[in-house]
PDB file of C-alpha atoms and ligand atoms in Angstrom:
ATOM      1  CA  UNK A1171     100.688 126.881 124.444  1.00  0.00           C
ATOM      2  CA  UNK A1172      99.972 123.176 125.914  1.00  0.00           C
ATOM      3  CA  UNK A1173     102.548 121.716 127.494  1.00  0.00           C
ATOM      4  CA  UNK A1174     104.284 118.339 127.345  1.00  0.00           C
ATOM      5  CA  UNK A1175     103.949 116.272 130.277  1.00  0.00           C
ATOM      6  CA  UNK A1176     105.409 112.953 128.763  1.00  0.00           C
ATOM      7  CA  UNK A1177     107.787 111.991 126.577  1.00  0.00           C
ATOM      8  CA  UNK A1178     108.925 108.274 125.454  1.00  0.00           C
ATOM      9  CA  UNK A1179     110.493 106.838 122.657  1.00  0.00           C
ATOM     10  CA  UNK A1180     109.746 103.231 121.643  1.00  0.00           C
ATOM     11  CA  UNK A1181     111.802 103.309 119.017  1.00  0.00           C
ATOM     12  CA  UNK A1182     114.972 105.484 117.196  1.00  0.00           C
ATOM     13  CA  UNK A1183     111.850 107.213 115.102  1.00  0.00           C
ATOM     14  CA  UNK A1184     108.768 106.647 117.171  1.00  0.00           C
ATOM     15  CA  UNK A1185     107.682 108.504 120.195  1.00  0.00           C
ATOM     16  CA  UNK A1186     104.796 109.052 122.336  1.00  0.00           C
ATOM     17  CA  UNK A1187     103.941 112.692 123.044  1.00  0.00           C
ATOM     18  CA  UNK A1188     101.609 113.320 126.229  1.00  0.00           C
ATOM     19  CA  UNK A1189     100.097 116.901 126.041  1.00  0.00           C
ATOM     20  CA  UNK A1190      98.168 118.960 128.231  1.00  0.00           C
ATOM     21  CA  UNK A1191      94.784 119.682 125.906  1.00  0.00           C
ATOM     22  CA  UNK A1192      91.983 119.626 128.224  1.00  0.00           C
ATOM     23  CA  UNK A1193      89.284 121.049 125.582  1.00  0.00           C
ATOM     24  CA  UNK A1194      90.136 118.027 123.302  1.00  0.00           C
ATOM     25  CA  UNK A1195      90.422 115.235 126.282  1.00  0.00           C
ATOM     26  CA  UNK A1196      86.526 116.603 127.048  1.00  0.00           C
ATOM     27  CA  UNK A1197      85.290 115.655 123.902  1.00  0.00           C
ATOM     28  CA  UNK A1198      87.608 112.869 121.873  1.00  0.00           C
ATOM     29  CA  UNK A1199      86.101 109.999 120.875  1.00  0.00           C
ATOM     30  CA  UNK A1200      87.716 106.713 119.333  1.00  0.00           C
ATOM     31  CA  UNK A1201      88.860 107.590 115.646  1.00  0.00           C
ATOM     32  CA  UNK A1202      89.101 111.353 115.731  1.00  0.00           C
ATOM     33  CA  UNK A1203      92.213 113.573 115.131  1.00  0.00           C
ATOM     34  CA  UNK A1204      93.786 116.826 115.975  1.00  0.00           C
ATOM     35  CA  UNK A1205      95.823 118.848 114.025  1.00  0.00           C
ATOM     36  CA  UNK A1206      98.761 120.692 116.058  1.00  0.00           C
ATOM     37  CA  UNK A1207     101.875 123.160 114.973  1.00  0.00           C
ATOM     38  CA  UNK A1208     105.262 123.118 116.595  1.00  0.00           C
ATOM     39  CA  UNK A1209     105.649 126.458 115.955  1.00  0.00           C
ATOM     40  CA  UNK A1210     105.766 129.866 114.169  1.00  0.00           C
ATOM     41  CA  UNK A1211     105.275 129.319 110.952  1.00  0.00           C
ATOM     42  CA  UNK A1212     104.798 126.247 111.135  1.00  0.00           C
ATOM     43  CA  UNK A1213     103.338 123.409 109.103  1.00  0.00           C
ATOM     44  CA  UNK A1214      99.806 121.904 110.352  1.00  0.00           C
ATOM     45  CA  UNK A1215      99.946 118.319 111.352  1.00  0.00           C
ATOM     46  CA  UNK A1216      97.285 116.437 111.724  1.00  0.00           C
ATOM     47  CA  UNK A1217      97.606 113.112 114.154  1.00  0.00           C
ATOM     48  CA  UNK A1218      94.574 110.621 114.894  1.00  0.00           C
ATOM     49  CA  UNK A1219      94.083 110.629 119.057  1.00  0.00           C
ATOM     50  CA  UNK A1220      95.792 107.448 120.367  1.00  0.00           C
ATOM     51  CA  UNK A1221      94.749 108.208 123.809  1.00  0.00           C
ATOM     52  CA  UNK A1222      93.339 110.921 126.219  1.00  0.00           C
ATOM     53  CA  UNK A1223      92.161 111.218 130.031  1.00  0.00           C
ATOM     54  CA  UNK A1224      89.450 113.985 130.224  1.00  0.00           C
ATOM     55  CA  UNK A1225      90.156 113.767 133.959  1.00  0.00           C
ATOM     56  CA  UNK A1226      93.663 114.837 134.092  1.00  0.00           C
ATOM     57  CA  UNK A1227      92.944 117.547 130.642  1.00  0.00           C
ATOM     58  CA  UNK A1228      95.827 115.335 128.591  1.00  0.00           C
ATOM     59  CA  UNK A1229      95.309 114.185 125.231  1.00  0.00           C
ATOM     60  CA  UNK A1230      98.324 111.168 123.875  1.00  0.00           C
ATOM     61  CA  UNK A1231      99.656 111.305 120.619  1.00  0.00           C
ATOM     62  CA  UNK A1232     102.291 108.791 118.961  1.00  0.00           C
ATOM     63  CA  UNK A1233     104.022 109.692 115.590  1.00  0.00           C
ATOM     64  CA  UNK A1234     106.914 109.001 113.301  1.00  0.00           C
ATOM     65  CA  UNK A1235     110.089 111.155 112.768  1.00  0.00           C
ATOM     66  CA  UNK A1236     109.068 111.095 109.200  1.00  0.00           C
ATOM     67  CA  UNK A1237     109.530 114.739 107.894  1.00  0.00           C
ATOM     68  CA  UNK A1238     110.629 117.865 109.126  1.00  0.00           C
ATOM     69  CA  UNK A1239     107.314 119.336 111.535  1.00  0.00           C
ATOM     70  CA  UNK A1240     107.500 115.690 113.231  1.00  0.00           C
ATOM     71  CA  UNK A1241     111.011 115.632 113.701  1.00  0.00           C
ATOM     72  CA  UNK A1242     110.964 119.123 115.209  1.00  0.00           C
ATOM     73  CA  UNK A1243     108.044 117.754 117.007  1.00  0.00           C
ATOM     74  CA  UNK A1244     110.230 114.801 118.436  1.00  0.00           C
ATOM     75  CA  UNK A1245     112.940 117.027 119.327  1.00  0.00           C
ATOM     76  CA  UNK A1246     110.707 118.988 121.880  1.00  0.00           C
ATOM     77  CA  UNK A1247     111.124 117.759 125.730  1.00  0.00           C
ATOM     78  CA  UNK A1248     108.585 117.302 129.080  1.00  0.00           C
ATOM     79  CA  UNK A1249     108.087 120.546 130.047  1.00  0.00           C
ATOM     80  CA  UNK A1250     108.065 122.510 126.380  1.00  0.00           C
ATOM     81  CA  UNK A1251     105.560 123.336 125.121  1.00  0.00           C
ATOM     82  CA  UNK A1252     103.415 122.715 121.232  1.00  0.00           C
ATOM     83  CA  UNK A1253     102.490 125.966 119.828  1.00  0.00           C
ATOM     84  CA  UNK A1254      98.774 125.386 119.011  1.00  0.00           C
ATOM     85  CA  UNK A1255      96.429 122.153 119.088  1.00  0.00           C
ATOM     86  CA  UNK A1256      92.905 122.024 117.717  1.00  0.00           C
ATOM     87  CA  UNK A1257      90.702 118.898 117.983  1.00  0.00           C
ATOM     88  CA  UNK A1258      89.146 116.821 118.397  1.00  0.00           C
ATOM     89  CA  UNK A1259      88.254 116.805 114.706  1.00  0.00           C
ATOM     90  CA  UNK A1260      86.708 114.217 112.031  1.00  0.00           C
ATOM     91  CA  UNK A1261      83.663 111.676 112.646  1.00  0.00           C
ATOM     92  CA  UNK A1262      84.239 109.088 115.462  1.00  0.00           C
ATOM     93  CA  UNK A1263      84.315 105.725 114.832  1.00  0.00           C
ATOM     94  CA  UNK A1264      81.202 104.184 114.812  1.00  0.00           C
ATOM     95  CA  UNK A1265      80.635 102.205 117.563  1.00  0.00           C
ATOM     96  CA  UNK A1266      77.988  99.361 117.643  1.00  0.00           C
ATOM     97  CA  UNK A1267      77.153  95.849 118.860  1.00  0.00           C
ATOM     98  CA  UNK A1268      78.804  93.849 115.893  1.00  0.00           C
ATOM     99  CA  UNK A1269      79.491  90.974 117.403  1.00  0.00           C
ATOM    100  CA  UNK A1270      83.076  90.149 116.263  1.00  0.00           C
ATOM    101  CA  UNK A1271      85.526  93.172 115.597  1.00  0.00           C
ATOM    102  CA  UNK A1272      88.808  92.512 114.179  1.00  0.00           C
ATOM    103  CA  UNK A1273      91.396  95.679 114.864  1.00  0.00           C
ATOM    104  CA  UNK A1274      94.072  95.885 112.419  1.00  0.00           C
ATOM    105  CA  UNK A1275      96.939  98.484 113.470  1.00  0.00           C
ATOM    106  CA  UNK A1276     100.480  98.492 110.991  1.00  0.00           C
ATOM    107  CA  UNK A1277     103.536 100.172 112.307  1.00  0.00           C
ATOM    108  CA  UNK A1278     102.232 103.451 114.060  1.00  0.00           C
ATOM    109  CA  UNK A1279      98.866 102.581 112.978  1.00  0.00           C
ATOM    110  CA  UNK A1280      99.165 100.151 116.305  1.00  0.00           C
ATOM    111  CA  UNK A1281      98.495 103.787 118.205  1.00  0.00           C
ATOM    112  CA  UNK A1282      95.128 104.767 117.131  1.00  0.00           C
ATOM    113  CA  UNK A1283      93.704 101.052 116.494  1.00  0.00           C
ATOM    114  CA  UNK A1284      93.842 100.817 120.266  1.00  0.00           C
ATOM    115  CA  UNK A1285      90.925 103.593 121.427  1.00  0.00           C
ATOM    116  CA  UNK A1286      88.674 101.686 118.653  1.00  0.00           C
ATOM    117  CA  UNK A1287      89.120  98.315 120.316  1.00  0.00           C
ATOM    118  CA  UNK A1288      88.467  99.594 123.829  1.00  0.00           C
ATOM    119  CA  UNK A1289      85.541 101.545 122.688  1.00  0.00           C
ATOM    120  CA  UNK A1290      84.417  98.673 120.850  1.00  0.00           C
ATOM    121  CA  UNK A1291      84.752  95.859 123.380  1.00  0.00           C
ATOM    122  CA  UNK A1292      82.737  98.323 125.642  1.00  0.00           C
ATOM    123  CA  UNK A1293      80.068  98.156 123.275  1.00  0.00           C
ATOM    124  CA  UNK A1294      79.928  94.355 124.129  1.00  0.00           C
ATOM    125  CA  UNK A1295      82.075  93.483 121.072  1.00  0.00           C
ATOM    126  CA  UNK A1296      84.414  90.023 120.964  1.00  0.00           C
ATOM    127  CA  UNK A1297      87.616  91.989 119.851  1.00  0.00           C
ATOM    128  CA  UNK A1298      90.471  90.256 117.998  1.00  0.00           C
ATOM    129  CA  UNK A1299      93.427  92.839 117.443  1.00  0.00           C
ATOM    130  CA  UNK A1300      96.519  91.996 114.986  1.00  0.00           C
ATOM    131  CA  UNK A1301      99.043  94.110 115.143  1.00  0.00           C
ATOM    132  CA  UNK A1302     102.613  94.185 112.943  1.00  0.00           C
ATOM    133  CA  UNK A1303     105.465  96.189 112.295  1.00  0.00           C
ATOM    134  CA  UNK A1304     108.647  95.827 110.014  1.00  0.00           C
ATOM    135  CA  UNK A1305     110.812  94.746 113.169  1.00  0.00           C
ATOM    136  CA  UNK A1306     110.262  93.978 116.912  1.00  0.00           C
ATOM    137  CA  UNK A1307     111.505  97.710 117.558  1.00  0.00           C
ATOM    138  CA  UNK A1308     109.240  98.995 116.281  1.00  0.00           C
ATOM    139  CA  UNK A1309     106.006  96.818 117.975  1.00  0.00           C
ATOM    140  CA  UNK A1310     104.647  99.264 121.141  1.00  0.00           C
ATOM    141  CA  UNK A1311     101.193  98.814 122.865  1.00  0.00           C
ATOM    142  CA  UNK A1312     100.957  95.020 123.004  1.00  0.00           C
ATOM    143  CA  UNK A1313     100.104  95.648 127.058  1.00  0.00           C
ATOM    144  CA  UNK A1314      97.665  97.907 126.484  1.00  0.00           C
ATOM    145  CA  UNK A1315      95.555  96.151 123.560  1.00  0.00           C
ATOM    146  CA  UNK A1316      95.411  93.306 125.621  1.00  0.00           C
ATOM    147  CA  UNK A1317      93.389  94.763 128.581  1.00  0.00           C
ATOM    148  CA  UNK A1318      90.771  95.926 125.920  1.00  0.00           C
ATOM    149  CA  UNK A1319      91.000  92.675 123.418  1.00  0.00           C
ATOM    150  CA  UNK A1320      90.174  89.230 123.754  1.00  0.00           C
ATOM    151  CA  UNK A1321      92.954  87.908 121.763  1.00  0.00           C
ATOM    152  CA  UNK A1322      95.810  90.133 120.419  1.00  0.00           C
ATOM    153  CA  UNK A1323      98.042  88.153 117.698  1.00  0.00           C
ATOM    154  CA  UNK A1324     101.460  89.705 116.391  1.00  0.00           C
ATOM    155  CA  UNK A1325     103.644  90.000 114.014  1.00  0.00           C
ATOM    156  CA  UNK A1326     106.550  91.167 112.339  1.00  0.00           C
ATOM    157  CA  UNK A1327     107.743  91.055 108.753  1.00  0.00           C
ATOM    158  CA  UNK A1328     111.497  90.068 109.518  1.00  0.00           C
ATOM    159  CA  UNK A1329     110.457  87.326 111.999  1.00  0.00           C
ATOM    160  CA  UNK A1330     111.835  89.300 114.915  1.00  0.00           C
ATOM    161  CA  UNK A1331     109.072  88.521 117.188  1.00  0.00           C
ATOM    162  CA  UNK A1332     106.347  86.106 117.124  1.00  0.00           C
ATOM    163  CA  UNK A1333     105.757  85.246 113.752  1.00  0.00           C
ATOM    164  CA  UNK A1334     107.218  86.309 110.519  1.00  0.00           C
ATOM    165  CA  UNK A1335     104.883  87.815 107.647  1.00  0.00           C
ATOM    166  CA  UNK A1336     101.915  90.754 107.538  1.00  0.00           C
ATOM    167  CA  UNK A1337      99.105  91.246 108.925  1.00  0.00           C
ATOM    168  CA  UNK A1338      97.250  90.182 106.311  1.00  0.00           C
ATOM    169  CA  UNK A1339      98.708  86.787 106.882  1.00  0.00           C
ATOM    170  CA  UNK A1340      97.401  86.337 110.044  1.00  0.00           C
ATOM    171  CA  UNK A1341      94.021  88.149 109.034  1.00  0.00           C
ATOM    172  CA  UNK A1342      93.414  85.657 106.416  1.00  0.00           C
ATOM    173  CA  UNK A1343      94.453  83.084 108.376  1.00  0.00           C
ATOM    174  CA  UNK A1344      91.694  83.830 110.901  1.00  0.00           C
ATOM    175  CA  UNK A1345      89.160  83.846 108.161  1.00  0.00           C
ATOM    176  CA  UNK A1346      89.894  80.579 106.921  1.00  0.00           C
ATOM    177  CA  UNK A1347      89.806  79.271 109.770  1.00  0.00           C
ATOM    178  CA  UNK A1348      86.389  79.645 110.502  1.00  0.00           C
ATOM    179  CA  UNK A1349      86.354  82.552 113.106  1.00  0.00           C
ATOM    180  CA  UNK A1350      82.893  84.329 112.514  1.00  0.00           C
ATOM    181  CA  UNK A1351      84.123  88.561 111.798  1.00  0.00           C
ATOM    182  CA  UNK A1352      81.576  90.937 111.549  1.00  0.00           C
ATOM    183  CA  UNK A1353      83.703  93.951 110.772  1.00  0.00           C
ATOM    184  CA  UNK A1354      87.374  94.637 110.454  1.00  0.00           C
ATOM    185  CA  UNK A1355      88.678  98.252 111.154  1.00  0.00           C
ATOM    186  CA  UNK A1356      92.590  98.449 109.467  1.00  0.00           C
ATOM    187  CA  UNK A1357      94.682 101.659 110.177  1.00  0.00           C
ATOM    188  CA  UNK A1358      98.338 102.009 109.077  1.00  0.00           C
ATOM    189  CA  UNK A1359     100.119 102.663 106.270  1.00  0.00           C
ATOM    190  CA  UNK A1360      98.280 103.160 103.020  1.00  0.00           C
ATOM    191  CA  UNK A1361      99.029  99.972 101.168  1.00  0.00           C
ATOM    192  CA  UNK A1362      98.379  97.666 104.018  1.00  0.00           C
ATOM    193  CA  UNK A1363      95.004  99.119 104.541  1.00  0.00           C
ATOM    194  CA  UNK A1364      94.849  98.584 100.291  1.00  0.00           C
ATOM    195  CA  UNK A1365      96.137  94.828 101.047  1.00  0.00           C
ATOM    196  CA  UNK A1366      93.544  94.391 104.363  1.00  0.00           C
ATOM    197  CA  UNK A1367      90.645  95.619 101.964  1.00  0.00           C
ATOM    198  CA  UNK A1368      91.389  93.859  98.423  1.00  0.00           C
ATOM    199  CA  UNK A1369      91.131  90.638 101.287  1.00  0.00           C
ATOM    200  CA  UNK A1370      88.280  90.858 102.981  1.00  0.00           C
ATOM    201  CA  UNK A1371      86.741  91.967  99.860  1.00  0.00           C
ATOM    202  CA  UNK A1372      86.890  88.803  98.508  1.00  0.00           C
ATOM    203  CA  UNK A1373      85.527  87.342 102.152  1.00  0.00           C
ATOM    204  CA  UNK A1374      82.299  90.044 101.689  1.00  0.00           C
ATOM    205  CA  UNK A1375      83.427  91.239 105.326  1.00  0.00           C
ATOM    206  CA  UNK A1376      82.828  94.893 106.080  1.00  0.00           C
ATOM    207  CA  UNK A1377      86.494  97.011 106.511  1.00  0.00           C
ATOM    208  CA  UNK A1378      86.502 100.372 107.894  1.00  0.00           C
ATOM    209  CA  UNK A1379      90.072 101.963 107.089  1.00  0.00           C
ATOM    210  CA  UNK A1380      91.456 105.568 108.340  1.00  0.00           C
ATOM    211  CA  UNK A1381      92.417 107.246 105.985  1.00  0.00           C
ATOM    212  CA  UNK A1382      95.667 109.889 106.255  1.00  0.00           C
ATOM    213  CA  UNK A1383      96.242 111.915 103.530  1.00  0.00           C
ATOM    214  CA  UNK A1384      97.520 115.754 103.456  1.00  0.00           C
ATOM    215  CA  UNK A1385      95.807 117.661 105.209  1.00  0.00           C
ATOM    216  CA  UNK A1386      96.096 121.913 105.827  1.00  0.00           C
ATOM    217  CA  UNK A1387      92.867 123.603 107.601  1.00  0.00           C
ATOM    218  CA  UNK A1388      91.063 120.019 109.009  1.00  0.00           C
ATOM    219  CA  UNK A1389      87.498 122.312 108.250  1.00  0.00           C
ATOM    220  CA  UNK A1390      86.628 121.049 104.952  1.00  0.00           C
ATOM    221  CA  UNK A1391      87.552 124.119 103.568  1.00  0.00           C
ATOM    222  CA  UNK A1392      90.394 123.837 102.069  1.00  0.00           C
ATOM    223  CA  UNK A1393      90.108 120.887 100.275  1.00  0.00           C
ATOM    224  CA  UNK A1394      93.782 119.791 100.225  1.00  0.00           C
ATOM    225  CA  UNK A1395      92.636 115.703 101.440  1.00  0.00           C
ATOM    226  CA  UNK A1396      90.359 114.982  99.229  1.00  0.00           C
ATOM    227  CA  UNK A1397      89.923 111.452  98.877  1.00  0.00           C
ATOM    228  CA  UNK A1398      87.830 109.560  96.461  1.00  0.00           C
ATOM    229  CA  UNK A1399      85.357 107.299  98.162  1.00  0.00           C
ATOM    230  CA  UNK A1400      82.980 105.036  95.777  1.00  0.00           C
ATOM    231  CA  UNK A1401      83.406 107.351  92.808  1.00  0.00           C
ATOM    232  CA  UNK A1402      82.817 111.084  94.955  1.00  0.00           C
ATOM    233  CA  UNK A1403      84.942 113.152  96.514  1.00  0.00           C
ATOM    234  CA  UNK A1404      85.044 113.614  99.811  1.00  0.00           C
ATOM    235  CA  UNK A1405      86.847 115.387 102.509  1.00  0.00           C
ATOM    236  CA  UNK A1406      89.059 113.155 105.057  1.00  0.00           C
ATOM    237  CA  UNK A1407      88.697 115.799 107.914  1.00  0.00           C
ATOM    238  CA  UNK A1408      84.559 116.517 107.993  1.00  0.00           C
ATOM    239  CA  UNK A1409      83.610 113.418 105.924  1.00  0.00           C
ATOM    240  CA  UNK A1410      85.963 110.764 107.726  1.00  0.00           C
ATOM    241  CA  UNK A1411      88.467 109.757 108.462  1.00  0.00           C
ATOM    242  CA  UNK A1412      87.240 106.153 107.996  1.00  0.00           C
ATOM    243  CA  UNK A1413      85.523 105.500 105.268  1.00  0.00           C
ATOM    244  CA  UNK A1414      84.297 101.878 103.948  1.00  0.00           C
ATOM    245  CA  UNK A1415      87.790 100.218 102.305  1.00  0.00           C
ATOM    246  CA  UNK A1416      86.160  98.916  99.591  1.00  0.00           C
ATOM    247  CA  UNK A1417      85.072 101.972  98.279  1.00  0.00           C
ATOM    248  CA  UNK A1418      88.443 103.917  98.397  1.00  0.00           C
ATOM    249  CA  UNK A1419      90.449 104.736  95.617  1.00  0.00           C
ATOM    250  CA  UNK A1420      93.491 103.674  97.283  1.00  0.00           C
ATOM    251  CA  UNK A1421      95.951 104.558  94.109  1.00  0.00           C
ATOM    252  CA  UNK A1422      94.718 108.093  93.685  1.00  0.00           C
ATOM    253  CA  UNK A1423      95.144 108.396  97.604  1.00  0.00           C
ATOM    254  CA  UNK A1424      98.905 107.332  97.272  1.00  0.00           C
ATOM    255  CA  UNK A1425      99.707 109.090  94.492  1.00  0.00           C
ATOM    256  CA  UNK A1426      98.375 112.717  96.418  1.00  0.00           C
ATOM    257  CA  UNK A1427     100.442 111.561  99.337  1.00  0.00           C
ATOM    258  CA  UNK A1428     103.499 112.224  96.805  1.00  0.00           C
ATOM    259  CA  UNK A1429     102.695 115.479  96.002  1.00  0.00           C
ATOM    260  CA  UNK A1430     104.994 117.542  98.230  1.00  0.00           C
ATOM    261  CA  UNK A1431     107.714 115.239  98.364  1.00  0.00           C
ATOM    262  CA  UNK A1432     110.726 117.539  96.704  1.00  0.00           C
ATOM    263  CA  UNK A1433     109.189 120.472  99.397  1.00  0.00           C
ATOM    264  CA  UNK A1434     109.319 117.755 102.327  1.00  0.00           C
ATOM    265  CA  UNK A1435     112.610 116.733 101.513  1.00  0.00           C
ATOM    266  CA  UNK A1436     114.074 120.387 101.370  1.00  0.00           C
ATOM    267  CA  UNK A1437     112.267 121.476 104.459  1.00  0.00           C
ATOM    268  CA  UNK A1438     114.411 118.224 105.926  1.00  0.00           C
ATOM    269  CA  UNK A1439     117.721 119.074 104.608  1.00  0.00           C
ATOM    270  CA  UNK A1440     116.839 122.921 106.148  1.00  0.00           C
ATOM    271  CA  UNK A1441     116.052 121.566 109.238  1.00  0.00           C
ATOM    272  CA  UNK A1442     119.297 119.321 109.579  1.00  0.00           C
ATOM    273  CA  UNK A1443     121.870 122.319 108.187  1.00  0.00           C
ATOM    274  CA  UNK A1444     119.837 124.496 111.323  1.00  0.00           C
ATOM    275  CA  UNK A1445     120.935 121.897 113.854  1.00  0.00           C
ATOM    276  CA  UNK A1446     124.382 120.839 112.586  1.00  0.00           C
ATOM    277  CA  UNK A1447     124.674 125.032 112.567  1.00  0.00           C
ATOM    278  CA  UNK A1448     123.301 124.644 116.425  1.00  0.00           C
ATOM    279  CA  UNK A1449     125.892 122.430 117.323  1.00  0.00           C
ATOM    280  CA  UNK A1450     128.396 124.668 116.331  1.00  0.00           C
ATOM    281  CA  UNK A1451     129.786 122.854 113.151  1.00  0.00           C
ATOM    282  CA  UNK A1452     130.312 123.433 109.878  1.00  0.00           C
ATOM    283  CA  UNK A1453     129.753 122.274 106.218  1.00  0.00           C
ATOM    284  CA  UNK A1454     132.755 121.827 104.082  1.00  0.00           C
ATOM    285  CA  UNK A1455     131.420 121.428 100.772  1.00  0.00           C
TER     286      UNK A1455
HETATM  287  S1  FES B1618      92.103 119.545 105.355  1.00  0.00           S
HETATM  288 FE1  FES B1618      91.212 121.133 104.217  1.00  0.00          FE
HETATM  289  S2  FES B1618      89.379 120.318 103.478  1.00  0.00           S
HETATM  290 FE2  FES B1618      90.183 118.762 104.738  1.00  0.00          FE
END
């Protein structure tokens, strides 16, 4: 079992999970996963590292209350318990003297953007992050990209806070304005990383994206996130999960993303008749 010794919710859906996982705080590196179950049975769910502290054995993880495992997930307190945890898995990011690094992070992709722009400033890098989410509630880690970034710009689509538009906006705005980027990494949902790519495409700058697609064993075994990368296939958990942006087939990745949608939303309506049943109501049809 490894315990929870943090909770917090930035937002109704969004919370930060701190969990005692000293065999994966040794080893993580920027860009790597881990793939944990609530319980028994349970579904597998893999989550890129947003944080860890090999010193106090802790590994932090930040997710959306998006299907049934990561709404049980949410539900658990400081002090339970996640069944099982294995990590740190995938490559790391790779981490070289660029020169500029711009670090795109979209809605919860904000969480593990922010070990890639520490380790990259470390490496000597001049690190521009942009961040955005849909609305201000759902913006978290300003504080902490700024003590690893040389400029962190923000914004929202609804004009909530700071300015109003995508991060794309402000990306391209950069660009034309003359800064110098060497490479741009972009993690979030799937078609802002499309959007982020298709633009600096045009610019010939390098993009590293993270790719997040189902995932079951995290081996390479079983094959279930196979992406296609520059006409191959390859496997998001042992071959990435970054892979160069222009290269990704970033339709065939959504449309395997649907796949289990019908199963996801019965597993949902499962787990919400279980906890109306816990609170001692029920169902008139
Ligand atoms: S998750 Fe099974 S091969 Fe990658």
């Amino acid at each position: 079992m490894y315990p929870i010794v943090k909770k917090e919710r930035f937002a109704p859906e969004v919370v930060l999970l701190e969990v005692e996982a000293p065999q994966i705080a040794r080893k993580a590196k920027a860009g790597q996963f881990m793939i944990l179950r609530v319980d028994d049975p349970g579904e597998r769910v893999p989550l890129t590292l947003a944080d860890w502290d090999a010193a106090r054995g802790t590994i932090t993880l930040i997710f959306q209350e998006v299907g049934a495992s990561t709404t049980k997930l949410g539900m658990l307190s400081e002090g339970e318990a996640v069944l099982d945890c294995v990590g740190p898995l995938g490559l790391p990011s790779e981490i070289e003297r660029y020169g500029t690094v711009v670090c795109v992070g979209g809605g919860i992709g904000i969480a593990p953007i922010y070990p890639i722009a520490r380790a990259q400033r470390a490496a000597g890098n001049r690190v521009v992050a942009i961040i955005g989410a849909r609305t201000k509630e759902l913006l978290f880690w300003g504080d902490k990209l700024r003590a690893v970034s040389d400029e962190v710009l923000v914004t929202t689509d609804d004009g909530s806070y700071r300015r109003k538009g995508f991060v794309t906006d402000v990306l391209k705005e950069l660009i034309v304005g003359g800064e110098r980027i060497d490479v741009v990494y972009a993690i979030g949902p799937v078609v802002m990383m499309r959007a982020v790519s298709h633009l600096t495409l045009d610019y010939g700058i390098r993009t590293i994206v993270s790719l997040n697609p189902i995932m079951m064993d995290g081996t390479g075994m079983c094959g279930a996130c196979r992406v296609t990368v520059d006409g191959q296939t390859k496997f998001a958990c042992v071959d990435g999960p970054e892979f160069d942006g222009h290269k990704v087939d970033f339709v065939g990745l959504m449309k395997r993303q649907q796949i289990y949608l019908s199963q996801e939303k019965e597993a949902m309506e499962r787990l919400i008749g279980l906890r109306i049943a816990d609170c001692g109501l029920r169902i008139v049809a």
